[in-house]
Short mmCIF file of C-alpha atoms (C1' of nucleotides) in Angstrom, two decimals:
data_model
loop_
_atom_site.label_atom_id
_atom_site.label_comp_id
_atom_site.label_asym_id
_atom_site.label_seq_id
_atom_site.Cartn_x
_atom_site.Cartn_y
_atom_site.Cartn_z
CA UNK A 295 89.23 286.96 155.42
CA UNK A 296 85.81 288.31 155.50
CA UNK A 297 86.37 291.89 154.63
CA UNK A 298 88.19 290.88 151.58
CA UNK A 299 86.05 288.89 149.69
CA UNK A 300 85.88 289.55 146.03
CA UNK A 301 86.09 292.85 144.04
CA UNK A 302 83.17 293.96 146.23
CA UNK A 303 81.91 297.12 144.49
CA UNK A 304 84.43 299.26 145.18
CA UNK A 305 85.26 299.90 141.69
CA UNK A 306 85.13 303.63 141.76
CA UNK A 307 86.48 305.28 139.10
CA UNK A 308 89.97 306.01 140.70
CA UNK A 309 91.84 308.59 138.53
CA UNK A 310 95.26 307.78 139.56
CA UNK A 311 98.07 309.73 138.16
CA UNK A 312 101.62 307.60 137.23
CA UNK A 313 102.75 310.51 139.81
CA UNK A 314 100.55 309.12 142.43
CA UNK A 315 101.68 305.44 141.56
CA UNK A 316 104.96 306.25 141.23
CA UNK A 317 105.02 307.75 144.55
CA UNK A 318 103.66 303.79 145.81
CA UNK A 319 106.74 302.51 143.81
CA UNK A 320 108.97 304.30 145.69
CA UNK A 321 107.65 304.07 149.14
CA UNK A 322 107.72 300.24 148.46
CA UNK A 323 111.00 300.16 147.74
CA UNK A 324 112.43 302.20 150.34
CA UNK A 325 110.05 301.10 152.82
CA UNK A 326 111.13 297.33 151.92
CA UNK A 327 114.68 298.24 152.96
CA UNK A 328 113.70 299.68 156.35
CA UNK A 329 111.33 296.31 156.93
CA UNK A 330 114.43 294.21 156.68
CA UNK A 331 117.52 296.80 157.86
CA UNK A 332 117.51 295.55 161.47
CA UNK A 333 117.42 291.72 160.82
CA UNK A 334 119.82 292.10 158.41
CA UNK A 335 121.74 293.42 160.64
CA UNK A 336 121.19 290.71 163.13
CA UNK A 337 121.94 287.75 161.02
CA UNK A 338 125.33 289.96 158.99
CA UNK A 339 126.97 289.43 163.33
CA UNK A 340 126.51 285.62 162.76
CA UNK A 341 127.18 285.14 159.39
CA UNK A 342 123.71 284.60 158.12
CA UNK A 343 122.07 286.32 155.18
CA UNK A 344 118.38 287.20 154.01
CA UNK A 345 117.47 283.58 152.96
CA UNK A 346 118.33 281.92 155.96
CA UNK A 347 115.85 284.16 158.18
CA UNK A 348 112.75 283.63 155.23
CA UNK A 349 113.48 279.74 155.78
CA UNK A 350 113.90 280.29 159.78
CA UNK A 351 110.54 282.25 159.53
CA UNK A 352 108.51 279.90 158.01
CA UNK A 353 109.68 276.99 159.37
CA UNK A 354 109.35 278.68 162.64
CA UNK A 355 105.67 279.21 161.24
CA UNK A 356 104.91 275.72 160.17
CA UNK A 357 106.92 273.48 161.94
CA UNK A 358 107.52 269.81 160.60
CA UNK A 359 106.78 271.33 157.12
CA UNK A 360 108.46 269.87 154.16
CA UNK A 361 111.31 270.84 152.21
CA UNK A 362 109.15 270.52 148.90
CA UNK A 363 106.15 273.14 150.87
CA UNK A 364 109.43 275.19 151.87
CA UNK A 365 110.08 275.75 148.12
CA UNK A 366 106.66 276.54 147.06
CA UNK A 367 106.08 279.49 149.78
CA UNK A 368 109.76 280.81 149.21
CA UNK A 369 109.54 280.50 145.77
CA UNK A 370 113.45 279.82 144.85
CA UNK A 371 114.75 276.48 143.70
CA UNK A 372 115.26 273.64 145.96
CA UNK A 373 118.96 273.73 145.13
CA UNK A 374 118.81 277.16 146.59
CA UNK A 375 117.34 276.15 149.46
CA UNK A 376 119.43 273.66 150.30
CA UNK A 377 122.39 274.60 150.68
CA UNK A 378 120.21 277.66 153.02
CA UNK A 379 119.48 274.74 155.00
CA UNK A 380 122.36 272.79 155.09
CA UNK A 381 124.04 275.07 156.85
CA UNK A 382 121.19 275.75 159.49
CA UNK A 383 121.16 272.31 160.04
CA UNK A 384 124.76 271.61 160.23
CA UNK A 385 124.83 274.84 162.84
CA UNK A 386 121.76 272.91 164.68
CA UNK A 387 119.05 275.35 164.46
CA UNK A 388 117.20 273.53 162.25
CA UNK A 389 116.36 269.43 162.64
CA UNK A 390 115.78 267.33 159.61
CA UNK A 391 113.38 264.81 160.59
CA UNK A 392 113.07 262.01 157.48
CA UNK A 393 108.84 261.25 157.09
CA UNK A 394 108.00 257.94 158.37
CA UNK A 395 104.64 257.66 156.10
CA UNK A 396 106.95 258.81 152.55
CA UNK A 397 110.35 258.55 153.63
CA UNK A 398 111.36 260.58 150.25
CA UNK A 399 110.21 263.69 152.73
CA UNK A 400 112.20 266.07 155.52
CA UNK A 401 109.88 267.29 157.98
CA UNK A 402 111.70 270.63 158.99
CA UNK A 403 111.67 271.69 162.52
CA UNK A 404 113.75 274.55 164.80
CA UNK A 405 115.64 273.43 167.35
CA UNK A 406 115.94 275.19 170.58
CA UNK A 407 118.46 277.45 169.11
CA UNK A 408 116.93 277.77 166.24
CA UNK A 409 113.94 279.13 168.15
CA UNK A 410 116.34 281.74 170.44
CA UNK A 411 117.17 283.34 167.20
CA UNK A 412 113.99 283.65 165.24
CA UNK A 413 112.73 285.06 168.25
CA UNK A 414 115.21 287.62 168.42
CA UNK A 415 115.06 288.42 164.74
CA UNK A 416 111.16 288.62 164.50
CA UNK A 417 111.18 290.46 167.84
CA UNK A 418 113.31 293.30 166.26
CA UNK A 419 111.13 293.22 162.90
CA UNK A 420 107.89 293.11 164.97
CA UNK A 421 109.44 296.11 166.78
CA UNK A 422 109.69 298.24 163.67
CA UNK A 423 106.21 297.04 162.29
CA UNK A 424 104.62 298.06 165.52
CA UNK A 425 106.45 301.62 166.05
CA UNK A 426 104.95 302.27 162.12
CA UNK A 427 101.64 301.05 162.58
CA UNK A 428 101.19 302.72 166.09
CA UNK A 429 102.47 306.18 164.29
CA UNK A 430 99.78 305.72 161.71
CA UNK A 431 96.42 304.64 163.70
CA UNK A 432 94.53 301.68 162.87
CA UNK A 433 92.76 302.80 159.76
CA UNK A 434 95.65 303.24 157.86
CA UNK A 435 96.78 299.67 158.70
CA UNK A 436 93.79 297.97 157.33
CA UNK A 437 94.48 300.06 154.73
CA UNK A 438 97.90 298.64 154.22
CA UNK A 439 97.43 295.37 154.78
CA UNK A 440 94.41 295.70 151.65
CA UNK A 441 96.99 297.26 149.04
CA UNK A 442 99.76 294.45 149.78
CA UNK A 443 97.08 291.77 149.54
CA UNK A 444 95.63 293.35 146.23
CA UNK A 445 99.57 293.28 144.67
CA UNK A 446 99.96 289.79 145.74
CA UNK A 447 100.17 287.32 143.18
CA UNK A 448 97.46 284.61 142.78
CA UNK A 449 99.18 281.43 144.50
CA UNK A 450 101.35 284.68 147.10
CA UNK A 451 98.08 285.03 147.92
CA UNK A 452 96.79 281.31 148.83
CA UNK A 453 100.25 280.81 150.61
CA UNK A 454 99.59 284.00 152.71
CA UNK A 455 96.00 283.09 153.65
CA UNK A 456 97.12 279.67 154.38
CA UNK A 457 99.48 280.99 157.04
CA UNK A 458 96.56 283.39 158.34
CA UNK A 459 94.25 280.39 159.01
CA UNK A 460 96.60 278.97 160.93
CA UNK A 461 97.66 281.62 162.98
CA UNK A 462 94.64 282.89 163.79
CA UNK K 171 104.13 316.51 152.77
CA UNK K 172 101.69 318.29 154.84
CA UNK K 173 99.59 315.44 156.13
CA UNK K 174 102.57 313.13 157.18
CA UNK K 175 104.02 316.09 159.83
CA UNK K 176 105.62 314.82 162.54
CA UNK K 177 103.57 312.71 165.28
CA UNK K 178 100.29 314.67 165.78
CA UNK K 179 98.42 313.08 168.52
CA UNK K 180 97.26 309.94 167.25
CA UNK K 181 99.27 307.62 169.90
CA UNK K 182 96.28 305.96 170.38
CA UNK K 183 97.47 303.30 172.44
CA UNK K 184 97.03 300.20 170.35
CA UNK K 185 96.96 296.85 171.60
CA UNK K 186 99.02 295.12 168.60
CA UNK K 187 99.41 291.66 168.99
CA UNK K 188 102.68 289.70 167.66
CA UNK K 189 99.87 288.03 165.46
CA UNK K 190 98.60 291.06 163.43
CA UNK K 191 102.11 292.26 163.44
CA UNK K 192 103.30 289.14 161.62
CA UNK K 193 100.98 289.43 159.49
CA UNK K 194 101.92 292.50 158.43
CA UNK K 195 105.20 290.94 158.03
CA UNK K 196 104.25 288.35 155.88
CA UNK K 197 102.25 290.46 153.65
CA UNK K 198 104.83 292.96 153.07
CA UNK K 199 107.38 289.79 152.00
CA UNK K 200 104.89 287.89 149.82
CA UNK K 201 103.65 291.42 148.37
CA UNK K 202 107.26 292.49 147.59
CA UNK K 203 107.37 289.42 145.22
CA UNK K 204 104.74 290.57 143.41
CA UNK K 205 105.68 294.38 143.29
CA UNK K 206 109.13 292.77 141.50
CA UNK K 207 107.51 290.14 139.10
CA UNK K 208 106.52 292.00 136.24
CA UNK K 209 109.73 294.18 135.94
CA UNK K 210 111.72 291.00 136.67
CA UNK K 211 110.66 288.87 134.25
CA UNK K 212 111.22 291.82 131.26
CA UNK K 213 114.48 292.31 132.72
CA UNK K 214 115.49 288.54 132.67
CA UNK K 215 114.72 288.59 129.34
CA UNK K 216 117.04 290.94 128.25
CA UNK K 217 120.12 290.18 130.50
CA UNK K 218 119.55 292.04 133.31
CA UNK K 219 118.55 292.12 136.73
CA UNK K 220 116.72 294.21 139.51
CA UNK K 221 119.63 296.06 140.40
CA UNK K 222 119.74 297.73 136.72
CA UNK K 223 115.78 298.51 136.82
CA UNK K 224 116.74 300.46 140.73
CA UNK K 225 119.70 302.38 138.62
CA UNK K 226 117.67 303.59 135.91
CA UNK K 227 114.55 304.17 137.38
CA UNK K 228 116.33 306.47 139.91
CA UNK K 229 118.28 308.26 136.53
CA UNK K 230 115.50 308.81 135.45
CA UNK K 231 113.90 310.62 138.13
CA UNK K 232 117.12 312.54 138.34
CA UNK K 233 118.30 313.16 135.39
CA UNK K 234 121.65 314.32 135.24
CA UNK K 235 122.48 313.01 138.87
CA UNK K 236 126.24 311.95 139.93
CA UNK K 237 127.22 308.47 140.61
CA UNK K 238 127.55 309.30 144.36
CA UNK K 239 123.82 310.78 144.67
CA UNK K 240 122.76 307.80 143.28
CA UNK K 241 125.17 305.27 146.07
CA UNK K 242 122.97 307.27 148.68
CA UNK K 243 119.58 306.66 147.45
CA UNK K 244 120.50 302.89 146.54
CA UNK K 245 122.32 302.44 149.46
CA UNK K 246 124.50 299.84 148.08
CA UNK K 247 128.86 300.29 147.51
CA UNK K 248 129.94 301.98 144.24
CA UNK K 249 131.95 299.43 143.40
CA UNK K 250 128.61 297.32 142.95
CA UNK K 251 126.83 300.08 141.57
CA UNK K 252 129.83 300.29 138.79
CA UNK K 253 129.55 297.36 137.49
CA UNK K 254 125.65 297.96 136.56
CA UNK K 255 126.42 301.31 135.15
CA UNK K 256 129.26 300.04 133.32
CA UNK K 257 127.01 297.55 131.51
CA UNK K 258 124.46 299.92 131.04
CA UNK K 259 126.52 302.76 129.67
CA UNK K 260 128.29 299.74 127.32
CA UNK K 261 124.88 298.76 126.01
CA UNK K 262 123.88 302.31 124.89
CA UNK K 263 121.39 302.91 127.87
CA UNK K 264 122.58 305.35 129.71
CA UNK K 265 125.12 308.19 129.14
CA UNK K 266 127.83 309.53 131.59
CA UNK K 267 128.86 312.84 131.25
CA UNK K 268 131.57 314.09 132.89
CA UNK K 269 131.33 316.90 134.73
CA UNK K 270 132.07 320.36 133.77
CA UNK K 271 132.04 322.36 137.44
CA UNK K 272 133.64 319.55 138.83
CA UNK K 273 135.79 316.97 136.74
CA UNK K 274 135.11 313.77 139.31
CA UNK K 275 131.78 314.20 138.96
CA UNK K 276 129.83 311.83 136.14
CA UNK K 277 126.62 312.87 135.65
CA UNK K 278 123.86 310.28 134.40
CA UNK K 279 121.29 309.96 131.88
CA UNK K 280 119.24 307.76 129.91
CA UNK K 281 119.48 307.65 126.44
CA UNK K 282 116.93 306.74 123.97
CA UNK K 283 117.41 303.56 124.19
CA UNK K 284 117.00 303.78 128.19
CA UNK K 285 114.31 305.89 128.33
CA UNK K 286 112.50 303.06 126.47
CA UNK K 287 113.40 300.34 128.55
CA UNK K 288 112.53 302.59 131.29
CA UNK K 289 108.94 303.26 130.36
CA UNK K 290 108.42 299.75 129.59
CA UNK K 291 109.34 298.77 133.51
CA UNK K 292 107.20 301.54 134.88
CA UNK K 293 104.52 300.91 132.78
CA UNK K 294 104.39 297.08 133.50
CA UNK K 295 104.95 298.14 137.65
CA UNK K 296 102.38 301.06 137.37
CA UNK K 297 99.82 298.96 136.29
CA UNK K 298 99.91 296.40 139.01
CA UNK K 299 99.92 299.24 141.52
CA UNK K 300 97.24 300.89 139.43
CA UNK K 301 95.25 297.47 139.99
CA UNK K 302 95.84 297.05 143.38
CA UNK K 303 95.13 301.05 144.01
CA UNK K 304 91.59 300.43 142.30
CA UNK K 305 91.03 296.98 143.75
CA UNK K 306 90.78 298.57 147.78
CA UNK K 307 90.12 302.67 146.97
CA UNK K 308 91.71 305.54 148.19
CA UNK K 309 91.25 305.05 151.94
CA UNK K 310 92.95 302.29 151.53
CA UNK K 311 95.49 303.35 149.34
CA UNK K 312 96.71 306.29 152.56
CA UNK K 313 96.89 304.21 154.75
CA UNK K 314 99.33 302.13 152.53
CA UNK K 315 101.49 305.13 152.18
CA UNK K 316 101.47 306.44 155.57
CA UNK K 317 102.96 302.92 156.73
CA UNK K 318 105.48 302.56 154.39
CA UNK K 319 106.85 306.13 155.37
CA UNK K 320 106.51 305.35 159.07
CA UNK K 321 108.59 302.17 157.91
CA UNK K 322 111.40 303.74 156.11
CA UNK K 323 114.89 304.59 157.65
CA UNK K 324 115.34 308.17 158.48
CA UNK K 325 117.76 308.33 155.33
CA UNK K 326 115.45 306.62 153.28
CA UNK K 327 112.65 309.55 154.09
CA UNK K 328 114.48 311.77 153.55
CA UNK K 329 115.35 310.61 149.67
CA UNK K 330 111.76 309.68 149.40
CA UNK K 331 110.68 313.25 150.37
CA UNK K 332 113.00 314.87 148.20
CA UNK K 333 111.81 312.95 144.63
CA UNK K 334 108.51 314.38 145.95
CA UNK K 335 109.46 317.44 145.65
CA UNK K 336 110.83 317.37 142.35
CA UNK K 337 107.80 314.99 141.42
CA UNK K 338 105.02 317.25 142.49
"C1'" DA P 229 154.23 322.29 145.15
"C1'" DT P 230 152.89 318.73 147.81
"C1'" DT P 231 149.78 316.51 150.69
"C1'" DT P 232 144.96 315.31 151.66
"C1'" DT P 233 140.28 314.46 150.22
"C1'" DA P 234 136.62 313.16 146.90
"C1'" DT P 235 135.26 310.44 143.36
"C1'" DG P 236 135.24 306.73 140.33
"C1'" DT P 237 137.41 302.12 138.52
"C1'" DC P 238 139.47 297.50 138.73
"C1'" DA P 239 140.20 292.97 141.05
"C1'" DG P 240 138.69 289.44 143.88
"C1'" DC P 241 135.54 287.28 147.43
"C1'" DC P 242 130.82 285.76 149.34
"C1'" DT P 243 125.82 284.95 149.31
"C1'" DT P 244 122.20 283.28 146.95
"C1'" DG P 245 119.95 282.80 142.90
"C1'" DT P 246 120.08 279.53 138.56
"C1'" DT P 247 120.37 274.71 135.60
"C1'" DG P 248 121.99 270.02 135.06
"C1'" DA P 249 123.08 265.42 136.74
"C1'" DC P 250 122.00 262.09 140.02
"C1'" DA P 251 120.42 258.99 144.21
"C1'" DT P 252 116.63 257.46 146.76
"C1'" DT P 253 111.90 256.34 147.62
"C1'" DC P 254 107.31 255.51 146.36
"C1'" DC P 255 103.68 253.87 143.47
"C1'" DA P 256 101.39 251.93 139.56
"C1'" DA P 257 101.39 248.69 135.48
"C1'" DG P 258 102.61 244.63 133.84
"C1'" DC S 160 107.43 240.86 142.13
"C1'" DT S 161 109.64 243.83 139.33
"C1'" DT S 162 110.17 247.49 136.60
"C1'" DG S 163 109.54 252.19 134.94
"C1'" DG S 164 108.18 256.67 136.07
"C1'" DA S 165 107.26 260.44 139.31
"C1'" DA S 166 108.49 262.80 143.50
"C1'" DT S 167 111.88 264.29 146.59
"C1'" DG S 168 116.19 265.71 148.08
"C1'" DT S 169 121.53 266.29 147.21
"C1'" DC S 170 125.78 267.55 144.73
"C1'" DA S 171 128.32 270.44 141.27
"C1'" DA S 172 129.09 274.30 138.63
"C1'" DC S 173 127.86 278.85 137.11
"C1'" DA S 174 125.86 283.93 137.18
"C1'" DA S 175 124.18 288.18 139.40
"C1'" DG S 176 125.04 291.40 142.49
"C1'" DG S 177 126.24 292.38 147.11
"C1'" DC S 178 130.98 293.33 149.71
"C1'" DT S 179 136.21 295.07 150.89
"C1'" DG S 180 140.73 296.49 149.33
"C1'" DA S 181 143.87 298.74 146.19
"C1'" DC S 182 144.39 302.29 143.13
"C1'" DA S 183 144.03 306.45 139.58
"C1'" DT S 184 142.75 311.01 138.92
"C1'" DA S 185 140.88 315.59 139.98
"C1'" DA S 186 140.05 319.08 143.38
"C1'" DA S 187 141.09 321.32 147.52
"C1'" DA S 188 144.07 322.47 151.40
"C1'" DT S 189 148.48 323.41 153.49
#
DNA sequence: ATTTTATGTCAGCCTTGTTGACATTCCAAG
DNA sequence: CTTGGAATGTCAACAAGGCTGACATAAAAT
């Protein structure tokens, strides 16, 4: 959080060519499909799709989070989400605890199963993230982990250092 | 293409912990919301979705292109793919030409009209990237690159290289 | 000439986004 | 205390864009 603070000088006079951003563009987009390829492939065997492994993730992250919190990180509707959840619930990787101070609230929580297969789907993403950043030397993964933050939108951005915090 | 060949000696034996990695996880999910945002919400404006700015960005860098060069860069079925085009070609954006060489070839570009609504995507996505690009320099903005590409799917390089190519 | 292959189209299904209507719970004003 | 509004979560129905399967047509092979 330190190195990041503000727009800290470094406002040199980039000339950046639409070539040169373009090239960004692209590498985002195909490198986005490579980030999620193999747990895609892991949750297509048991019937899962992309949204159920963002809600696993995060409520792996924060457990006993709220639905409401859920919504706000994920940034979909809570209809969306629920039905997402319903089913992880129903399958028993996820437990719905109702909040005992405001019982409006579900506290969110994985179950033990719910844990054996965030761990294999993060394990394989982690995998991936590690073989890249390992190819590329440490340098360039500050570097990378400065341009994503920079494209972040505002309130991306407090949910992501949120998570940091707490992790850290 | 010359500083990205093949994996010259730095193996420096990195101790990456699951932390950092997931937090290169999580930035490259909440940054991917933000890459889309801006083209998203033009697009939702007029009726379409992300799946029409991937076809005609892609025409556009191709001009000309078949249907089935464009399946292997988007990676998706042509049946999906169809049903984009078809809306596109209906609503004057892009033109299908069939081929001359080869009859079962259609070949794809943007009209007017397309190269409009084209340039008014990039635009809006070039200058968030531009932003971001300025915001950390060009150390920074490597290292970003050479992690995507270490990211990608063989495949997916190998598309990305090739709209270099033409690019450069 | 007829079969096989390549390419593109049409029909129908599934996931996951959306909005709208609604039930429950909490809290604040009367 | 009760009543009205805000917060939270659920149910229903619809749209976008993935998918597979069936099929038409053009090119290539036998």
């Amino acid at each position: 959080m330190a190195e990041t603070s503000g727009t800290s000088g470094n406002e040199t006079l980039l000339f950046l060519t639409d070539d040169q951003l373009r090239k960004g563009i692209e590498a985002m987009f195909f490198a986005y499909r490579g980030f999620t390829a193999d747990p895609d492939r892991i949750l297509a065997d048991k019937g899962y799709g992309r949204a159920h492994h963002r809600a696993i993730h995060f409520i792996n992250r924060s457990p006993g989070t709220t639905v409401n919190n859920l919504l706000s990180i994920l940034g979909v509707t809570k209809q969306s989400l629920n039905r997402v959840l319903r089913t992880l619930i129903e399958d028993g990787l996820v437990e719905s605890r109702v909040g005992t101070r405001d019982k409006r609230e579900r506290h969110l929580f994985l179950t033990e199963a719910g844990e054996t297969l965030e761990s294999e789907l993060s394990t394989a993403q982690r995998k991936r993230m590690r073989a890249a950043f390992r190819q590329v030397g440490p340098d360039a993964v500050v570097g990378f982990r400065q341009v994503l933050e920079a494209m972040m939108d505002r309130d991306m951005h407090h949910h992501y250092a949120r998570l940091r915090e707490a992790g850290e």
